[in-house]
PDB file of C-alpha atoms in Angstrom:
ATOM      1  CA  UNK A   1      -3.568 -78.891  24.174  1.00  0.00           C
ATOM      2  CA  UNK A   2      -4.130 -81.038  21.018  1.00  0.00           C
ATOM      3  CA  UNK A   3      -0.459 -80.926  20.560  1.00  0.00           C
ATOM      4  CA  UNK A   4       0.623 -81.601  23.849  1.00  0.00           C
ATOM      5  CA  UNK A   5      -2.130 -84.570  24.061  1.00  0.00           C
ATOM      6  CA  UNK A   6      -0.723 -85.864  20.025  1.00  0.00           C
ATOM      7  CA  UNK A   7       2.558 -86.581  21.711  1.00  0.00           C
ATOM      8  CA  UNK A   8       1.457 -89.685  23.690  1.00  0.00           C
ATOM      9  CA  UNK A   9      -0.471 -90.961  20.775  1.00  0.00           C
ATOM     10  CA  UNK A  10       2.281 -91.144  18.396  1.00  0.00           C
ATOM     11  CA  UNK A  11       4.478 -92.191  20.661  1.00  0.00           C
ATOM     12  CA  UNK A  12       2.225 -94.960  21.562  1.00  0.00           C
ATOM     13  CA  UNK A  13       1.667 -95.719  17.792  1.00  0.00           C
ATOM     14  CA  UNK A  14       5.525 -96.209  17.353  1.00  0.00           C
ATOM     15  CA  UNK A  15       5.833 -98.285  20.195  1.00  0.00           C
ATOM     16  CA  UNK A  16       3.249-100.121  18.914  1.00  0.00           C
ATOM     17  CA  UNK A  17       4.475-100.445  15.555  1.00  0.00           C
ATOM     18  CA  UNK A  18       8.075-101.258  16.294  1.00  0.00           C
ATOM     19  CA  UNK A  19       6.864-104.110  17.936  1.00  0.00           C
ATOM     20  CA  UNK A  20       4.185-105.242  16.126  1.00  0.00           C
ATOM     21  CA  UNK A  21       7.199-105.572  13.438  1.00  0.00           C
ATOM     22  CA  UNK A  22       8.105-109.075  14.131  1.00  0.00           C
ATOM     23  CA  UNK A  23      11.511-107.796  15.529  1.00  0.00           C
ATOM     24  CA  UNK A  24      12.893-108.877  19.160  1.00  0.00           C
ATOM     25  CA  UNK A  25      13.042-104.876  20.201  1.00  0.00           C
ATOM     26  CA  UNK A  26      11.157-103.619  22.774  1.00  0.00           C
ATOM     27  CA  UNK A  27      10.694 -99.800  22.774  1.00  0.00           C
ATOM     28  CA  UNK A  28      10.046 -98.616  25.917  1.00  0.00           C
ATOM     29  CA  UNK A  29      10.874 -95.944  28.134  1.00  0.00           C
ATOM     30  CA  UNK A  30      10.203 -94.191  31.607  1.00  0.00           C
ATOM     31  CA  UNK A  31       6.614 -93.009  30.548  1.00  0.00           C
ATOM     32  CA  UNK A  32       6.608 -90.984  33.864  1.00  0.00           C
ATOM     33  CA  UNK A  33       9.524 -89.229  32.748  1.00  0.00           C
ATOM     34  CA  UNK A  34       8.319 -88.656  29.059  1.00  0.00           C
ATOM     35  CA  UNK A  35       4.620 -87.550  29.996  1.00  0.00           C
ATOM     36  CA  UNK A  36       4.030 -85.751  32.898  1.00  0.00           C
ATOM     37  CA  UNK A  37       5.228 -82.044  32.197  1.00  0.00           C
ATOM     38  CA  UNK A  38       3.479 -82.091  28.576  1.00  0.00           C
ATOM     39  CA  UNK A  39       0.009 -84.085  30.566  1.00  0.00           C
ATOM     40  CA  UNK A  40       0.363 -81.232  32.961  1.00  0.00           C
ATOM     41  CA  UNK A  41       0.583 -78.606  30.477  1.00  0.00           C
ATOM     42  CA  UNK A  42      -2.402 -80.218  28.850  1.00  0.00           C
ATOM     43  CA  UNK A  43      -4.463 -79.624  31.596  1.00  0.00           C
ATOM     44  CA  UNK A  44      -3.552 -76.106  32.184  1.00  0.00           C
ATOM     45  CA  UNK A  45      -4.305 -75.222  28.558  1.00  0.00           C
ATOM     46  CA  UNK A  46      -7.684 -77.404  29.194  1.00  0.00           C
ATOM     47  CA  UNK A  47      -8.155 -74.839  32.507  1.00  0.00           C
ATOM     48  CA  UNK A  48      -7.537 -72.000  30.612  1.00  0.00           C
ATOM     49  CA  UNK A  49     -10.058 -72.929  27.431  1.00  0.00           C
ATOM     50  CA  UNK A  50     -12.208 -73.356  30.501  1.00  0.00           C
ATOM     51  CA  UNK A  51     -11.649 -69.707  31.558  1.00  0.00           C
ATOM     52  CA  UNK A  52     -12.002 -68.317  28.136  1.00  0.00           C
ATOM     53  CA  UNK A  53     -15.438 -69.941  27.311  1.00  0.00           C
ATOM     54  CA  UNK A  54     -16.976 -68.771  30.506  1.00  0.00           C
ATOM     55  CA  UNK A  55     -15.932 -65.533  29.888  1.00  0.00           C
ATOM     56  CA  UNK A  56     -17.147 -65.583  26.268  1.00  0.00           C
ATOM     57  CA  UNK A  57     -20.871 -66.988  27.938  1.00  0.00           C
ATOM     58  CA  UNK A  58     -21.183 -64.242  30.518  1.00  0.00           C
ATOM     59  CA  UNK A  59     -20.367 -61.803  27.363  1.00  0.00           C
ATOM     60  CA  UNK A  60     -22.773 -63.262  24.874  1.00  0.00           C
ATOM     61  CA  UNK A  61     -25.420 -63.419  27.719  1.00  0.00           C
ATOM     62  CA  UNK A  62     -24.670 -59.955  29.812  1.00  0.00           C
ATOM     63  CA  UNK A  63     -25.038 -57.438  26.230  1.00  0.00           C
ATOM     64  CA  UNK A  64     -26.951 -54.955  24.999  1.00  0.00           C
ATOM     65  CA  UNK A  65     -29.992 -57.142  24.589  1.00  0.00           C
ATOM     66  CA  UNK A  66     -29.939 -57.757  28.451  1.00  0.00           C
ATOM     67  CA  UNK A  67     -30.037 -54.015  28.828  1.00  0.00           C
ATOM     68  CA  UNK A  68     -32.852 -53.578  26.369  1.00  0.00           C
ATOM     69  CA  UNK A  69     -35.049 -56.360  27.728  1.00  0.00           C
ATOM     70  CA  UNK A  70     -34.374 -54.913  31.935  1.00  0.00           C
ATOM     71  CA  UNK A  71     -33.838 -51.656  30.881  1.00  0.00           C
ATOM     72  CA  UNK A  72     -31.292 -51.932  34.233  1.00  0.00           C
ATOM     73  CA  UNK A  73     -27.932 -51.061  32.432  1.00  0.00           C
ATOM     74  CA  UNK A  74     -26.505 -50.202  36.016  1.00  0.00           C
ATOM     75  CA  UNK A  75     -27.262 -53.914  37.331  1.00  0.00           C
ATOM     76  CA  UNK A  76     -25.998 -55.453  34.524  1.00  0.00           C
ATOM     77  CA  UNK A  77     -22.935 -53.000  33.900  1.00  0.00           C
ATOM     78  CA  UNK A  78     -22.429 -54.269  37.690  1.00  0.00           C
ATOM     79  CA  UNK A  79     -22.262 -57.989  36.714  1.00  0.00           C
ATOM     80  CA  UNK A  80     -19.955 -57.297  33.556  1.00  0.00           C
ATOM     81  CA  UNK A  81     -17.194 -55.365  35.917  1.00  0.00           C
ATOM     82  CA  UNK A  82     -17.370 -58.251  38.329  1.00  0.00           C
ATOM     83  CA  UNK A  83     -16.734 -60.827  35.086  1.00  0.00           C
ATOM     84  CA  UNK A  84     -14.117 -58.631  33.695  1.00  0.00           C
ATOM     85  CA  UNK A  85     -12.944 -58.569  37.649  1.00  0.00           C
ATOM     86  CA  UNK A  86     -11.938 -62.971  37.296  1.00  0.00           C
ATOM     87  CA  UNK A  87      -9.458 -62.586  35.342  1.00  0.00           C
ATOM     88  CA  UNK A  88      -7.379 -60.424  36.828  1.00  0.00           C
ATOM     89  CA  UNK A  89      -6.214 -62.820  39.386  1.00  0.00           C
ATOM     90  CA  UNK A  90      -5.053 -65.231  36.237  1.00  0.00           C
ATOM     91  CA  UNK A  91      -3.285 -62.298  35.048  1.00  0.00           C
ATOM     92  CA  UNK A  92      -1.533 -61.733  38.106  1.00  0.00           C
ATOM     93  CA  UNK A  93      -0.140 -65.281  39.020  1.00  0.00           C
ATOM     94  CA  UNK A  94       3.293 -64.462  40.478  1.00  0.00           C
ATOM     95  CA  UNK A  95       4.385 -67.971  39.032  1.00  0.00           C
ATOM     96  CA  UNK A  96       4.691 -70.103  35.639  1.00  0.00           C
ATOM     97  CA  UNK A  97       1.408 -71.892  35.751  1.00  0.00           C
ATOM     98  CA  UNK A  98       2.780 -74.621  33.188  1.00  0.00           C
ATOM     99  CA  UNK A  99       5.608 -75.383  35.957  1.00  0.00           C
ATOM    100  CA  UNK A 100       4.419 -78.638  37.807  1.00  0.00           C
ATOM    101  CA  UNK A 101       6.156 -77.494  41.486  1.00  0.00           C
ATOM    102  CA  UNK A 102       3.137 -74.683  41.584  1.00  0.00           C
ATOM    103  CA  UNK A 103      -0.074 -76.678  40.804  1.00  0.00           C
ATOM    104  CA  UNK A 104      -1.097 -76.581  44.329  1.00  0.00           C
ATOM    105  CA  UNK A 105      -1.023 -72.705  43.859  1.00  0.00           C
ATOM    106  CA  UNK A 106      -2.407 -73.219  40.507  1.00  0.00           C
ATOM    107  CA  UNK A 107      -5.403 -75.330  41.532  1.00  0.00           C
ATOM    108  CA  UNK A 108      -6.487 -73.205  44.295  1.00  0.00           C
ATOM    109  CA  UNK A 109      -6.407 -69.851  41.958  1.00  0.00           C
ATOM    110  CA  UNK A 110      -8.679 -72.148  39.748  1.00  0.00           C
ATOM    111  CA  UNK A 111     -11.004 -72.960  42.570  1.00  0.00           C
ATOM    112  CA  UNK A 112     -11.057 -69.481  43.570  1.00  0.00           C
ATOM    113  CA  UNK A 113     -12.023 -68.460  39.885  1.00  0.00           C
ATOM    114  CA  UNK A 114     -14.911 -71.212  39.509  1.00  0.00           C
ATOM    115  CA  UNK A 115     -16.386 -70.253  42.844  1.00  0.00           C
ATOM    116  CA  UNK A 116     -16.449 -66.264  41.496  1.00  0.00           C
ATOM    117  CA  UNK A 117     -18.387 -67.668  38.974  1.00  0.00           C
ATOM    118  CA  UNK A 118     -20.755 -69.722  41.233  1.00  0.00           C
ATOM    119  CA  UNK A 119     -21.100 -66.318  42.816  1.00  0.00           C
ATOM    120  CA  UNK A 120     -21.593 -64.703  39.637  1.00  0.00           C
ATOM    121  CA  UNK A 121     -24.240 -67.379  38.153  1.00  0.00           C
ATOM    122  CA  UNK A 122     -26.159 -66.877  41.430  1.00  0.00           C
ATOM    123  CA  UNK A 123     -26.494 -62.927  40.947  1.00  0.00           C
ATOM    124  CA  UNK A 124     -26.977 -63.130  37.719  1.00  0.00           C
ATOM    125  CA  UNK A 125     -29.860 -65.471  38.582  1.00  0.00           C
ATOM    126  CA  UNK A 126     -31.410 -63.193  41.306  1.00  0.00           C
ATOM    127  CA  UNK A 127     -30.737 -60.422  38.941  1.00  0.00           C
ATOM    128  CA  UNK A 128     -33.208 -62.136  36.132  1.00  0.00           C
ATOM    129  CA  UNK A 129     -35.476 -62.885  38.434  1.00  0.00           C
ATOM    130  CA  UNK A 130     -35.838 -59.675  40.134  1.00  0.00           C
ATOM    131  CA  UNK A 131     -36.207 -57.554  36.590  1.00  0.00           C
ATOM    132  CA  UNK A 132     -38.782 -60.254  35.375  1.00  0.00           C
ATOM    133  CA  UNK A 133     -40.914 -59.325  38.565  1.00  0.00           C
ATOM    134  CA  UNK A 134     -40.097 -55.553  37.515  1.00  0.00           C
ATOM    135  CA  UNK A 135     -41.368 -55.624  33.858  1.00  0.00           C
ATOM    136  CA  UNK A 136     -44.377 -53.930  33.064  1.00  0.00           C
ATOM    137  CA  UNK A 137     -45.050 -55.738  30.279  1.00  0.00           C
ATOM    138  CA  UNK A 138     -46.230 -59.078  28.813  1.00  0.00           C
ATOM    139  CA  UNK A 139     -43.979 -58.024  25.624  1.00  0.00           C
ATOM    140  CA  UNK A 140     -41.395 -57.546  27.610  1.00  0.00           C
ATOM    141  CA  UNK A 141     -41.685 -60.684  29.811  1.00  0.00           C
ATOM    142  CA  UNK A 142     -41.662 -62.725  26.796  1.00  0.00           C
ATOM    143  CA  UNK A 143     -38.309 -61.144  25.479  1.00  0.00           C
ATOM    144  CA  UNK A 144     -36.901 -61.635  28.404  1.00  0.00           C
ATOM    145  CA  UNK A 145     -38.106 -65.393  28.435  1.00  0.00           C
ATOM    146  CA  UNK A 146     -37.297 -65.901  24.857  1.00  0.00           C
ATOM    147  CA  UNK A 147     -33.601 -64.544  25.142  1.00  0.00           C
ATOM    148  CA  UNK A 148     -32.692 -66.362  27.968  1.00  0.00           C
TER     149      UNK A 148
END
């Protein structure tokens, strides 16, 4: 993405040089033309970094302390299938997602994948709450509340 976004920076720091240089010469092209594929690109990379940290969060936050803290493996084991479950349709695209003519198709497969994880933020919630109700503890209850 940096790359892709460093492009229209130096380009705009030539420009800006070669006329700042006292010279009658204009540089100056179809900026349409020269930007939109690599600005699109950009944004798909930016989608994808999007994709990668929530998965990384729903990791971090769905391990083995999780377990220990519930003690409901199953529930959580349950969660973790349906994370590893969103990115199968980004696997699966049956087109280039860096090709411009498909980001209608693009930006509905990332709609789809942010309300999944709506869905999975909201179960994940009522989750928590119901194993905080379930713990027999004060210990416990405090783990929980201090890990998460």
């Amino acid at each position: 993405k940096t790359v892709l976004e460093s492009w229209y920076k130096t380009y705009m720091s030539v420009r800006e040089k070669i006329e700042a240089s006292g010279t009658d010469h204009r540089w100056e092209f179809d900026r349409k033309r020269l930007f939109e594929q690599t600005n699109y690109m950009a944004k798909i990379c930016e989608n994808l970094h999007e994709v990668a940290m929530v998965l990384d969060q729903f990791q971090k936050f769905l391990g083995p302390e999780l377990k220990a803290v519930t003690g409901d493996s199953e529930g959580i084991d349950d969660v973790i299938r349906r994370v590893e479950a969103l990115i199968s349709p980004l696997e699966t695209v049956p087109f280039d997602i860096f090709d411009r003519r498909y980001k209608a198709s693009w930006d509905a497969v990332m709609l789809q994948f942010r309300s999944k994880v709506d869905e999975i933020e909201e179960m994940t919630k009522s989750f928590i709450d119901t194993s905080f109700q379930k713990l027999r503890s004060a210990e416990g209850a405090f783990d929980l509340l201090q890990n998460f």
